[in-house]
Structure formats: structure tokens, C-alpha cells
Amino acid sequence: MSTKSTPREQLLGAGLRLLADLDMSVLAKSLSIAAIVDEAGLSHQTFHNVYPGSSRAEERGGKEAFVEDLLTHVSLQYSPPDESGEQPSVELAVYFEHLISGLMRRRMIGGMIASDHAGDRSSLAPEFDAMDRAAESTIRNRLRARGGSVKRPLTVADLSTVFVALLDGLAFRETLSPGTISAARVSEVVDSLLDWAVDPVHSDRWQGTAQQVDTPPSLESLDLSRVDIESDVIAATEALFSEHGYFSVTLADIASASSLSVTDLKRLFPSKVDIIVAALTPEFERVLRLGRADARLEVEPVVALTRTVNRLAEFVASNRAMSSGMLLALSFEQFHEPGTVTTIREHLPVPSALIPVIESGQRRGDFATDASALELATILANNVVIRSVTRSAEPPEEVADVVLRVFLSGMLSR
């Protein structure tokens, strides 16, 4: 059962339809009340009943009030994010096709009008943001497919902004001169620029230019008596991290130290983060396993927490180079490659070693319940990891003692 539109809704609908069909000469003359009511199928009197007053008499009414109302309803008719809240990506060539099929016209009109009207800006901003996020999602997907990072000083956000602006300009040119730019040509341009902007082996993260690395022979020509090539890669990476630091080491460096080609290395480990995860996972699983044993033996929560914190400090100290890389990736890469942060948190959820102990203590009344077990575990784990990495001269038991002394003073129930 359909609901009859109100006169206001009919008038706004007519104005939006006229805006969609405007050419520059009509835009210059602006909208007329006669055209609006004719499009809506209503009378002049109905228009003035809905928007009383007269802008000619310096009143905030009449046509001026209608235009202000209309501008808050301008839409680019761009698809919003899906219900899960995730912004879908869209192939950039497809985005270009959307632009030249009418989206560009609405985008230009909306942008011109929005420059002078706050209401229109607030209406258009979410749709412009949605378009930009979709393009950025596409760029990130293409980067992951290439297994590299953006050449500095560019960031993924910078590159996405450049591509959106480029496609806007190409679509504007195609609108003025139909047949000048095809979607296929746009796709070729995008691929070429991505090839230029992406460093497939992270070789210029700090140097600014790609390093020249001698490429070892392919895996097929290597000594097949090597029984554990992954362990060789992990050992080489740890040595390089210890000597040069996480950021200065590239996949090309690791491949060379491991006597592998970059291509073969990336078959085993697509990124440095994957190497870190592979190196630390067995050691972290040991911490979790010993914690589960404490739980089965019903060790008192305060004692169990102390034991687990000591194990975490030992875990970091025994793997200081890789743990430092993990910490740096978490703190820095989230702004450039957030996917790497997700990988670490999925495979190395350090706070998860502490959550069951804290929950047990909260149930028994040993620990305060002002904060959730997850929040407390995260704060405690972060302090253990950071102090263990930055205070290399402190033995693990001292790190654990210092952190627990401060932490338990505010956490124990009084």
C-alpha cells in the first residue's frame, strides 16, 4: 500500500529531477518556481503555502527557503556501505564508468552548490566519503595482490586520493568530449600507475629508491638437501632485524641472506609480518599451554597471573628481535597497512594469555571488576611487551616484577 506524498515532498522531488537535468545555461538562470510547480504538478499557491514568505522582501521564505531545503536533499545516488559496516571496494575502471554514466554530473553540481551551502555539504559529505573509501579499499586489495607497499613518501590514503582525483578529471574530459577516454584505457592507466607506485619488496621504505639486490637462482636450482627452508628464513630474518632493525630490512635482504629469490621467498612468506608470526607462534603457544595447565590445576589467580606474566616476559626476551618487529608493525603499520595489524592480532593475541586468569580472579573476588578482563589483560600485556623490548638490560623476572607491582596495586580487591 503506497503512501501519498505531501506537497513538500512533491516539490522537493520536482526540484531534484530538474537539478539532475540542468545544463549550464539553466543553472545560470537558476531554478524558477514556475518550473518547479510544473514538474511537481502542483500550483503556485501550493508552493507558497509550503514555503511562505518572500525572499524579495528580505524574508527567509519563498524560493530562498525552498532552495535551502532542496540543497539538504541533494544526493549523488551512490551505493552506501553494506549492512555489515564494511566498505565494499569497486574496481576503478567500473568507478569511472559510474562517473561518465551520470554520477560525474551530479557530483559536479553538488560540489558547486555545496561550496556555498552548509546544509548541502552535510548532505553530500557521507556519499563523497563512501566513494573515497571504496576507492581506497580497491587500492589496498591491489597492493595485497602485488605483495608490496606504497613507495614513500606516499601512503595508501595519498594514492587513493590521487586516483579518485585522476578519475574525476578523466570523467570530466570524457563528459566534455565523448569517446576520448574509454574504461579499458582507464584500466590500463591505473595498472601502469600502480606498477610505478608499488614497491613489491618494500625496498625503499626508508631509502627512497629501490635497492639493487642480486637475485639468487630459483628454488628449482637450489640445493634440495635443505630440509627446513622456513627455519633458515626465520633465522636469517632474526639476524637481520637484530643488526639493522625492522624497518631497514627488506624482503629482498631476507631473500639474499636465505639464498632464495624474492619470488620464492614470497611463496613461503608474503611479508615480513608473516615471518614474525611464523617465528613467534610456537613460543606463544607454549605460554598458552602452560597457562591452561595452571587453570586445570586450579592455581590461585594471583599466583597464576604472576607465573603467566613471567612467561610473557621470557617469551619476549627470548625472541627480542622478532618481538620488536611485532611491536613496530603494530604501532606503525596500522596507518599504512592495517591488514598486517589484523594478521598479528589474529595469530599472536598476546592479551589472550592473561584473560582467563583475570576472569578467574574477578569471579573469586581477588581482582577488581571496574574494568573488563579484556581491557585489563590488554593494558598488562602491552606494558610487559613494551618494557621487555625497550629494557633489554633487565632480566625477564625483573620486568615482570616491576609491571606486576604497579598493576596489582590498583587491581587487587580491597
Short mmCIF file of C-alpha atoms in Angstrom, two decimals:
data_model
loop_
_atom_site.label_atom_id
_atom_site.label_comp_id
_atom_site.label_asym_id
_atom_site.label_seq_id
_atom_site.Cartn_x
_atom_site.Cartn_y
_atom_site.Cartn_z
CA MET A 1 0.00 0.00 0.00
CA SER A 2 1.63 3.23 -1.13
CA THR A 3 1.67 6.41 0.95
CA LYS A 4 0.65 9.62 -0.79
CA SER A 5 3.44 12.19 -0.98
CA THR A 6 2.99 15.50 0.79
CA PRO A 7 3.14 18.72 -1.23
CA ARG A 8 6.57 19.43 0.27
CA GLU A 9 7.86 16.04 -0.84
CA GLN A 10 6.41 16.56 -4.33
CA LEU A 11 8.04 19.97 -4.62
CA LEU A 12 11.43 18.62 -3.46
CA GLY A 13 11.15 15.70 -5.87
CA ALA A 14 10.47 18.07 -8.73
CA GLY A 15 13.44 20.22 -7.80
CA LEU A 16 15.76 17.20 -7.62
CA ARG A 17 14.60 15.99 -11.03
CA LEU A 18 15.22 19.42 -12.51
CA LEU A 19 18.67 19.57 -10.92
CA ALA A 20 19.52 16.21 -12.48
CA ASP A 21 18.65 17.58 -15.95
CA LEU A 22 20.25 21.01 -15.58
CA ASP A 23 22.65 22.27 -18.19
CA MET A 24 24.90 25.24 -17.52
CA SER A 25 22.58 27.79 -19.08
CA VAL A 26 19.69 26.71 -16.88
CA LEU A 27 21.98 26.61 -13.87
CA ALA A 28 23.00 30.17 -14.61
CA LYS A 29 19.39 31.31 -14.65
CA SER A 30 18.74 29.21 -11.53
CA LEU A 31 15.56 27.33 -10.78
CA SER A 32 12.22 29.03 -11.31
CA ILE A 33 9.15 28.49 -9.17
CA ALA A 34 7.13 28.00 -12.36
CA ALA A 35 9.36 25.14 -13.48
CA ILE A 36 9.27 23.54 -10.03
CA VAL A 37 5.49 23.55 -9.64
CA ASP A 38 5.03 22.44 -13.24
CA GLU A 39 7.38 19.46 -12.69
CA ALA A 40 5.59 18.63 -9.41
CA GLY A 41 2.12 19.00 -10.93
CA LEU A 42 1.11 21.49 -8.26
CA SER A 43 0.03 25.13 -8.19
CA HIS A 44 1.93 28.28 -7.35
CA GLN A 45 -0.34 28.72 -4.33
CA THR A 46 0.63 25.28 -3.01
CA PHE A 47 4.30 26.25 -3.31
CA HIS A 48 3.76 29.43 -1.29
CA ASN A 49 1.67 27.56 1.29
CA VAL A 50 4.60 25.16 1.85
CA TYR A 51 7.23 27.92 1.70
CA PRO A 52 5.52 31.09 2.93
CA GLY A 53 7.23 34.45 2.83
CA SER A 54 9.20 36.18 0.11
CA SER A 55 12.95 36.46 -0.35
CA ARG A 56 12.32 39.65 -2.33
CA ALA A 57 11.03 41.26 0.87
CA GLU A 58 14.25 40.14 2.63
CA GLU A 59 12.30 37.44 4.45
CA ARG A 60 13.65 33.92 4.96
CA GLY A 61 10.96 32.26 2.92
CA GLY A 62 9.64 31.58 -0.55
CA LYS A 63 12.13 30.43 -3.13
CA GLU A 64 15.15 31.02 -0.87
CA ALA A 65 13.71 28.69 1.78
CA PHE A 66 12.89 26.09 -0.88
CA VAL A 67 16.42 26.14 -2.32
CA GLU A 68 17.93 25.78 1.17
CA ASP A 69 15.61 22.85 1.85
CA LEU A 70 16.37 21.34 -1.53
CA LEU A 71 20.12 21.51 -1.09
CA THR A 72 19.96 19.39 2.07
CA HIS A 73 18.37 16.63 -0.05
CA VAL A 74 20.85 16.58 -2.91
CA SER A 75 22.14 13.03 -3.42
CA LEU A 76 24.78 11.53 -5.65
CA GLN A 77 22.81 8.27 -5.57
CA TYR A 78 25.95 6.37 -4.69
CA SER A 79 25.54 2.95 -3.05
CA PRO A 80 26.31 3.14 0.70
CA PRO A 81 28.36 0.53 2.63
CA ASP A 82 26.69 -2.85 3.16
CA GLU A 83 24.84 -3.77 6.35
CA SER A 84 27.93 -5.36 7.93
CA GLY A 85 29.51 -1.91 8.03
CA GLU A 86 32.34 -2.87 5.70
CA GLN A 87 33.03 -0.57 2.79
CA PRO A 88 32.90 -2.59 -0.44
CA SER A 89 35.64 -1.95 -2.94
CA VAL A 90 34.87 -1.12 -6.54
CA GLU A 91 37.19 -1.64 -9.48
CA LEU A 92 38.47 1.77 -10.53
CA ALA A 93 37.50 1.25 -14.16
CA VAL A 94 33.95 0.48 -13.01
CA TYR A 95 34.01 3.62 -10.84
CA PHE A 96 34.99 5.56 -13.96
CA GLU A 97 32.01 4.06 -15.82
CA HIS A 98 29.74 5.16 -12.97
CA LEU A 99 31.12 8.67 -13.27
CA ILE A 100 30.58 9.05 -17.02
CA SER A 101 27.10 7.47 -16.84
CA GLY A 102 25.77 10.40 -14.80
CA LEU A 103 27.48 10.34 -11.43
CA MET A 104 30.01 12.94 -12.51
CA ARG A 105 27.28 15.39 -13.46
CA ARG A 106 25.61 15.10 -10.07
CA ARG A 107 28.99 15.21 -8.31
CA MET A 108 29.92 18.47 -10.07
CA ILE A 109 26.58 20.13 -9.43
CA GLY A 110 26.54 19.01 -5.83
CA GLY A 111 30.10 20.18 -5.32
CA MET A 112 29.47 23.61 -6.84
CA ILE A 113 26.36 24.17 -4.78
CA ALA A 114 27.90 22.76 -1.62
CA SER A 115 30.65 25.39 -1.67
CA ASP A 116 28.11 28.00 -0.54
CA HIS A 117 25.61 25.95 1.45
CA ALA A 118 26.41 24.23 4.75
CA GLY A 119 23.27 22.09 4.52
CA ASP A 120 24.33 20.67 1.17
CA ARG A 121 27.83 19.97 2.45
CA SER A 122 26.47 17.91 5.33
CA SER A 123 24.22 16.00 2.92
CA LEU A 124 26.94 15.24 0.37
CA ALA A 125 29.85 14.53 2.72
CA PRO A 126 28.85 10.93 3.62
CA GLU A 127 28.44 10.00 -0.06
CA PHE A 128 31.74 11.57 -1.07
CA ASP A 129 33.40 9.76 1.82
CA ALA A 130 31.80 6.46 0.76
CA MET A 131 33.15 6.88 -2.76
CA ASP A 132 36.64 7.64 -1.45
CA ARG A 133 36.60 4.66 0.95
CA ALA A 134 35.53 2.32 -1.85
CA ALA A 135 38.44 3.51 -3.99
CA GLU A 136 40.86 3.17 -1.07
CA SER A 137 39.64 -0.38 -0.42
CA THR A 138 40.36 -1.23 -4.05
CA ILE A 139 43.87 0.21 -3.81
CA ARG A 140 44.56 -1.85 -0.68
CA ASN A 141 43.32 -5.02 -2.39
CA ARG A 142 45.55 -4.35 -5.39
CA LEU A 143 48.53 -3.76 -3.09
CA ARG A 144 47.92 -7.03 -1.27
CA ALA A 145 47.70 -8.84 -4.60
CA ARG A 146 51.11 -7.44 -5.52
CA GLY A 147 52.51 -8.23 -2.07
CA GLY A 148 54.23 -4.87 -1.71
CA SER A 149 53.92 -1.45 -0.14
CA VAL A 150 53.46 2.07 -1.47
CA LYS A 151 56.67 3.89 -2.35
CA ARG A 152 57.42 6.52 0.22
CA PRO A 153 56.66 9.30 0.85
CA LEU A 154 53.23 8.22 -0.49
CA THR A 155 50.71 6.47 1.74
CA VAL A 156 47.76 4.33 0.70
CA ALA A 157 45.44 7.24 1.52
CA ASP A 158 47.53 9.60 -0.63
CA LEU A 159 47.50 7.17 -3.54
CA SER A 160 43.73 6.67 -3.25
CA THR A 161 43.13 10.42 -3.25
CA VAL A 162 45.30 10.82 -6.35
CA PHE A 163 43.42 8.06 -8.18
CA VAL A 164 39.99 9.49 -7.29
CA ALA A 165 41.06 12.95 -8.45
CA LEU A 166 42.55 11.48 -11.64
CA LEU A 167 39.38 9.55 -12.46
CA ASP A 168 37.26 12.60 -11.74
CA GLY A 169 39.35 14.59 -14.19
CA LEU A 170 39.25 11.87 -16.87
CA ALA A 171 35.49 11.52 -16.45
CA PHE A 172 35.08 15.29 -16.79
CA ARG A 173 37.11 15.18 -20.01
CA GLU A 174 35.03 12.26 -21.32
CA THR A 175 31.85 14.16 -20.46
CA LEU A 176 33.01 17.16 -22.48
CA SER A 177 34.48 15.09 -25.33
CA PRO A 178 32.66 11.74 -25.56
CA GLY A 179 34.85 8.95 -26.89
CA THR A 180 38.11 10.50 -25.70
CA ILE A 181 38.70 8.14 -22.76
CA SER A 182 37.42 4.55 -22.60
CA ALA A 183 37.02 2.41 -19.48
CA ALA A 184 39.54 -0.07 -20.93
CA ARG A 185 42.08 2.72 -21.35
CA VAL A 186 41.45 3.87 -17.78
CA SER A 187 42.12 0.34 -16.55
CA GLU A 188 45.48 0.33 -18.38
CA VAL A 189 46.39 3.71 -16.90
CA VAL A 190 45.51 2.54 -13.38
CA ASP A 191 47.63 -0.61 -13.75
CA SER A 192 50.58 1.37 -15.08
CA LEU A 193 50.46 3.87 -12.23
CA LEU A 194 50.15 1.09 -9.66
CA ASP A 195 53.20 -0.61 -11.15
CA TRP A 196 55.07 2.65 -10.66
CA ALA A 197 53.73 3.40 -7.16
CA VAL A 198 54.13 -0.05 -5.62
CA ASP A 199 57.42 -1.42 -4.36
CA PRO A 200 56.95 -5.20 -4.42
CA VAL A 201 59.75 -5.97 -1.96
CA HIS A 202 59.47 -2.98 0.43
CA SER A 203 62.97 -2.00 -0.64
CA ASP A 204 62.50 1.76 -0.47
CA ARG A 205 60.63 2.10 2.83
CA TRP A 206 63.32 4.42 4.16
CA GLN A 207 65.88 4.80 1.41
CA GLY A 208 63.55 6.48 -1.10
CA THR A 209 64.83 4.40 -4.02
CA ALA A 210 64.70 0.69 -4.64
CA GLN A 211 67.78 -1.21 -3.64
CA GLN A 212 69.52 -3.26 -6.27
CA VAL A 213 69.81 -6.81 -4.98
CA ASP A 214 71.39 -9.71 -6.78
CA THR A 215 68.65 -12.24 -7.38
CA PRO A 216 69.66 -15.77 -6.42
CA PRO A 217 68.59 -18.65 -8.64
CA SER A 218 65.07 -20.03 -8.48
CA LEU A 219 64.23 -22.69 -5.92
CA GLU A 220 64.37 -25.37 -8.63
CA SER A 221 68.12 -24.90 -8.98
CA LEU A 222 68.89 -24.69 -5.23
CA ASP A 223 70.30 -27.45 -3.05
CA LEU A 224 67.29 -29.66 -2.33
CA SER A 225 69.07 -31.21 0.66
CA ARG A 226 67.92 -28.20 2.69
CA VAL A 227 65.33 -29.82 4.94
CA ASP A 228 63.84 -26.75 6.65
CA ILE A 229 63.99 -23.70 4.44
CA GLU A 230 61.38 -21.85 6.53
CA SER A 231 63.62 -22.12 9.61
CA ASP A 232 66.52 -20.82 7.52
CA VAL A 233 64.43 -17.80 6.55
CA ILE A 234 63.35 -17.16 10.15
CA ALA A 235 66.96 -17.38 11.38
CA ALA A 236 68.16 -15.03 8.64
CA THR A 237 65.38 -12.56 9.38
CA GLU A 238 66.10 -12.56 13.10
CA ALA A 239 69.78 -11.88 12.45
CA LEU A 240 68.95 -9.02 10.07
CA PHE A 241 66.41 -7.50 12.48
CA SER A 242 68.98 -7.66 15.30
CA GLU A 243 71.62 -5.91 13.23
CA HIS A 244 69.61 -3.40 11.18
CA GLY A 245 66.14 -3.11 12.77
CA TYR A 246 62.71 -3.99 11.42
CA PHE A 247 62.20 -1.04 9.07
CA SER A 248 65.60 -1.16 7.39
CA VAL A 249 65.29 -4.83 6.46
CA THR A 250 63.51 -5.64 3.19
CA LEU A 251 62.18 -8.85 1.71
CA ALA A 252 64.99 -8.60 -0.80
CA ASP A 253 67.53 -8.51 2.05
CA ILE A 254 65.95 -11.57 3.66
CA ALA A 255 65.83 -13.45 0.36
CA SER A 256 69.51 -12.77 -0.27
CA ALA A 257 70.51 -13.86 3.25
CA SER A 258 68.42 -17.02 2.84
CA SER A 259 69.83 -17.86 -0.63
CA LEU A 260 66.38 -17.56 -2.16
CA SER A 261 64.89 -15.42 -4.88
CA VAL A 262 62.35 -12.82 -3.79
CA THR A 263 59.70 -14.75 -5.72
CA ASP A 264 60.46 -17.98 -3.88
CA LEU A 265 60.63 -16.19 -0.53
CA LYS A 266 57.19 -14.66 -1.12
CA ARG A 267 55.80 -18.13 -1.81
CA LEU A 268 56.79 -19.05 1.72
CA PHE A 269 56.20 -15.70 3.43
CA PRO A 270 54.36 -12.92 1.54
CA SER A 271 55.53 -10.26 4.02
CA LYS A 272 57.86 -9.60 6.96
CA VAL A 273 54.87 -9.85 9.28
CA ASP A 274 54.24 -13.41 8.10
CA ILE A 275 57.82 -14.31 9.06
CA ILE A 276 57.35 -12.75 12.50
CA VAL A 277 54.14 -14.69 13.05
CA ALA A 278 55.76 -17.96 11.97
CA ALA A 279 58.70 -17.37 14.31
CA LEU A 280 56.72 -16.36 17.39
CA THR A 281 53.66 -18.61 17.17
CA PRO A 282 55.31 -21.80 18.58
CA GLU A 283 56.79 -19.85 21.52
CA PHE A 284 53.50 -18.11 22.22
CA GLU A 285 51.61 -21.41 22.04
CA ARG A 286 53.87 -22.63 24.87
CA VAL A 287 52.80 -19.68 27.04
CA LEU A 288 49.15 -20.52 26.36
CA ARG A 289 49.69 -24.22 27.03
CA LEU A 290 51.32 -23.61 30.42
CA GLY A 291 48.52 -21.20 31.31
CA ARG A 292 45.90 -23.84 30.53
CA ALA A 293 47.78 -26.28 32.79
CA ASP A 294 47.66 -23.75 35.67
CA ALA A 295 43.91 -23.43 35.14
CA ARG A 296 43.38 -27.20 35.27
CA LEU A 297 45.47 -27.40 38.45
CA GLU A 298 43.39 -24.54 39.94
CA VAL A 299 46.40 -22.40 40.76
CA GLU A 300 45.28 -19.31 42.72
CA PRO A 301 44.65 -16.36 40.37
CA VAL A 302 47.31 -14.04 41.84
CA VAL A 303 49.95 -16.80 41.60
CA ALA A 304 48.76 -17.85 38.13
CA LEU A 305 48.87 -14.24 36.92
CA THR A 306 52.42 -13.83 38.23
CA ARG A 307 53.51 -17.03 36.50
CA THR A 308 51.90 -16.03 33.20
CA VAL A 309 53.38 -12.52 33.22
CA ASN A 310 56.82 -14.02 33.85
CA ARG A 311 56.31 -16.38 30.91
CA LEU A 312 55.31 -13.49 28.65
CA ALA A 313 58.41 -11.53 29.69
CA GLU A 314 60.58 -14.59 28.98
CA PHE A 315 58.80 -15.07 25.64
CA VAL A 316 59.65 -11.52 24.55
CA ALA A 317 63.20 -11.60 25.90
CA SER A 318 63.96 -14.90 24.17
CA ASN A 319 62.68 -13.52 20.87
CA ARG A 320 63.61 -9.87 21.26
CA ALA A 321 64.31 -9.09 17.59
CA MET A 322 61.08 -10.65 16.35
CA SER A 323 59.07 -9.21 19.25
CA SER A 324 60.45 -5.76 18.47
CA GLY A 325 59.36 -6.23 14.85
CA MET A 326 55.90 -7.29 16.04
CA LEU A 327 55.61 -4.19 18.24
CA LEU A 328 56.79 -1.84 15.50
CA ALA A 329 54.44 -3.39 12.95
CA LEU A 330 51.51 -2.97 15.35
CA SER A 331 52.33 0.64 16.20
CA PHE A 332 53.34 1.90 12.74
CA GLU A 333 51.86 -0.31 10.04
CA GLN A 334 48.28 0.31 11.20
CA PHE A 335 48.44 3.69 9.46
CA HIS A 336 49.88 2.27 6.22
CA GLU A 337 48.98 -1.42 6.02
CA PRO A 338 46.24 -2.15 8.60
CA GLY A 339 45.94 -5.68 7.22
CA THR A 340 49.27 -6.54 8.86
CA VAL A 341 47.89 -5.49 12.24
CA THR A 342 44.95 -7.85 11.73
CA THR A 343 47.35 -10.71 10.93
CA ILE A 344 49.34 -10.19 14.14
CA ARG A 345 46.28 -9.86 16.35
CA GLU A 346 44.73 -12.97 14.86
CA HIS A 347 47.81 -15.19 15.24
CA LEU A 348 49.56 -13.60 18.23
CA PRO A 349 46.79 -12.31 20.54
CA VAL A 350 49.13 -11.71 23.49
CA PRO A 351 46.40 -10.48 25.91
CA SER A 352 44.56 -13.79 25.46
CA ALA A 353 47.19 -15.46 27.70
CA LEU A 354 46.05 -13.27 30.59
CA ILE A 355 42.29 -13.02 30.10
CA PRO A 356 41.32 -16.43 31.64
CA VAL A 357 43.44 -15.77 34.75
CA ILE A 358 41.97 -12.30 35.28
CA GLU A 359 38.42 -13.56 34.72
CA SER A 360 39.00 -16.29 37.30
CA GLY A 361 40.31 -13.76 39.80
CA GLN A 362 37.34 -11.47 39.21
CA ARG A 363 34.89 -14.32 39.79
CA ARG A 364 36.63 -15.21 43.07
CA GLY A 365 36.72 -11.59 44.17
CA ASP A 366 40.53 -11.40 44.14
CA PHE A 367 40.64 -8.83 41.35
CA ALA A 368 38.60 -5.65 40.93
CA THR A 369 35.84 -5.64 38.33
CA ASP A 370 35.78 -1.93 37.46
CA ALA A 371 37.24 -2.81 34.06
CA SER A 372 36.70 -5.84 31.82
CA ALA A 373 39.16 -8.73 31.82
CA LEU A 374 39.97 -7.93 28.17
CA GLU A 375 40.80 -4.30 28.95
CA LEU A 376 42.97 -5.23 31.95
CA ALA A 377 44.73 -8.01 30.02
CA THR A 378 45.47 -5.66 27.11
CA ILE A 379 46.97 -2.98 29.35
CA LEU A 380 49.06 -5.52 31.26
CA ALA A 381 50.29 -7.33 28.13
CA ASN A 382 51.21 -4.05 26.41
CA ASN A 383 53.31 -2.98 29.39
CA VAL A 384 55.11 -6.32 29.58
CA VAL A 385 55.92 -6.35 25.85
CA ILE A 386 56.98 -2.70 25.64
CA ARG A 387 59.16 -2.85 28.76
CA SER A 388 60.72 -6.15 27.68
CA VAL A 389 61.60 -4.75 24.25
CA THR A 390 62.87 -1.36 25.44
CA ARG A 391 64.72 -2.52 28.60
CA SER A 392 66.98 -5.16 27.13
CA ALA A 393 69.31 -5.00 30.17
CA GLU A 394 66.53 -6.03 32.56
CA PRO A 395 66.07 -9.79 33.02
CA PRO A 396 62.54 -11.11 32.38
CA GLU A 397 61.80 -11.71 36.06
CA GLU A 398 62.64 -8.08 36.87
CA VAL A 399 60.40 -6.83 34.06
CA ALA A 400 57.54 -8.98 35.35
CA ASP A 401 58.12 -7.86 38.95
CA VAL A 402 58.12 -4.14 38.12
CA VAL A 403 55.00 -4.34 35.94
CA LEU A 404 53.06 -6.54 38.37
CA ARG A 405 53.97 -4.38 41.37
CA VAL A 406 52.32 -1.38 39.76
CA PHE A 407 49.50 -3.30 38.11
CA LEU A 408 48.38 -5.34 41.13
CA SER A 409 48.41 -2.30 43.41
CA GLY A 410 45.41 -0.99 41.50
CA MET A 411 43.85 -4.28 40.55
CA LEU A 412 43.66 -6.28 43.77
CA SER A 413 40.32 -6.04 45.56
CA ARG A 414 40.45 -4.14 48.83
#
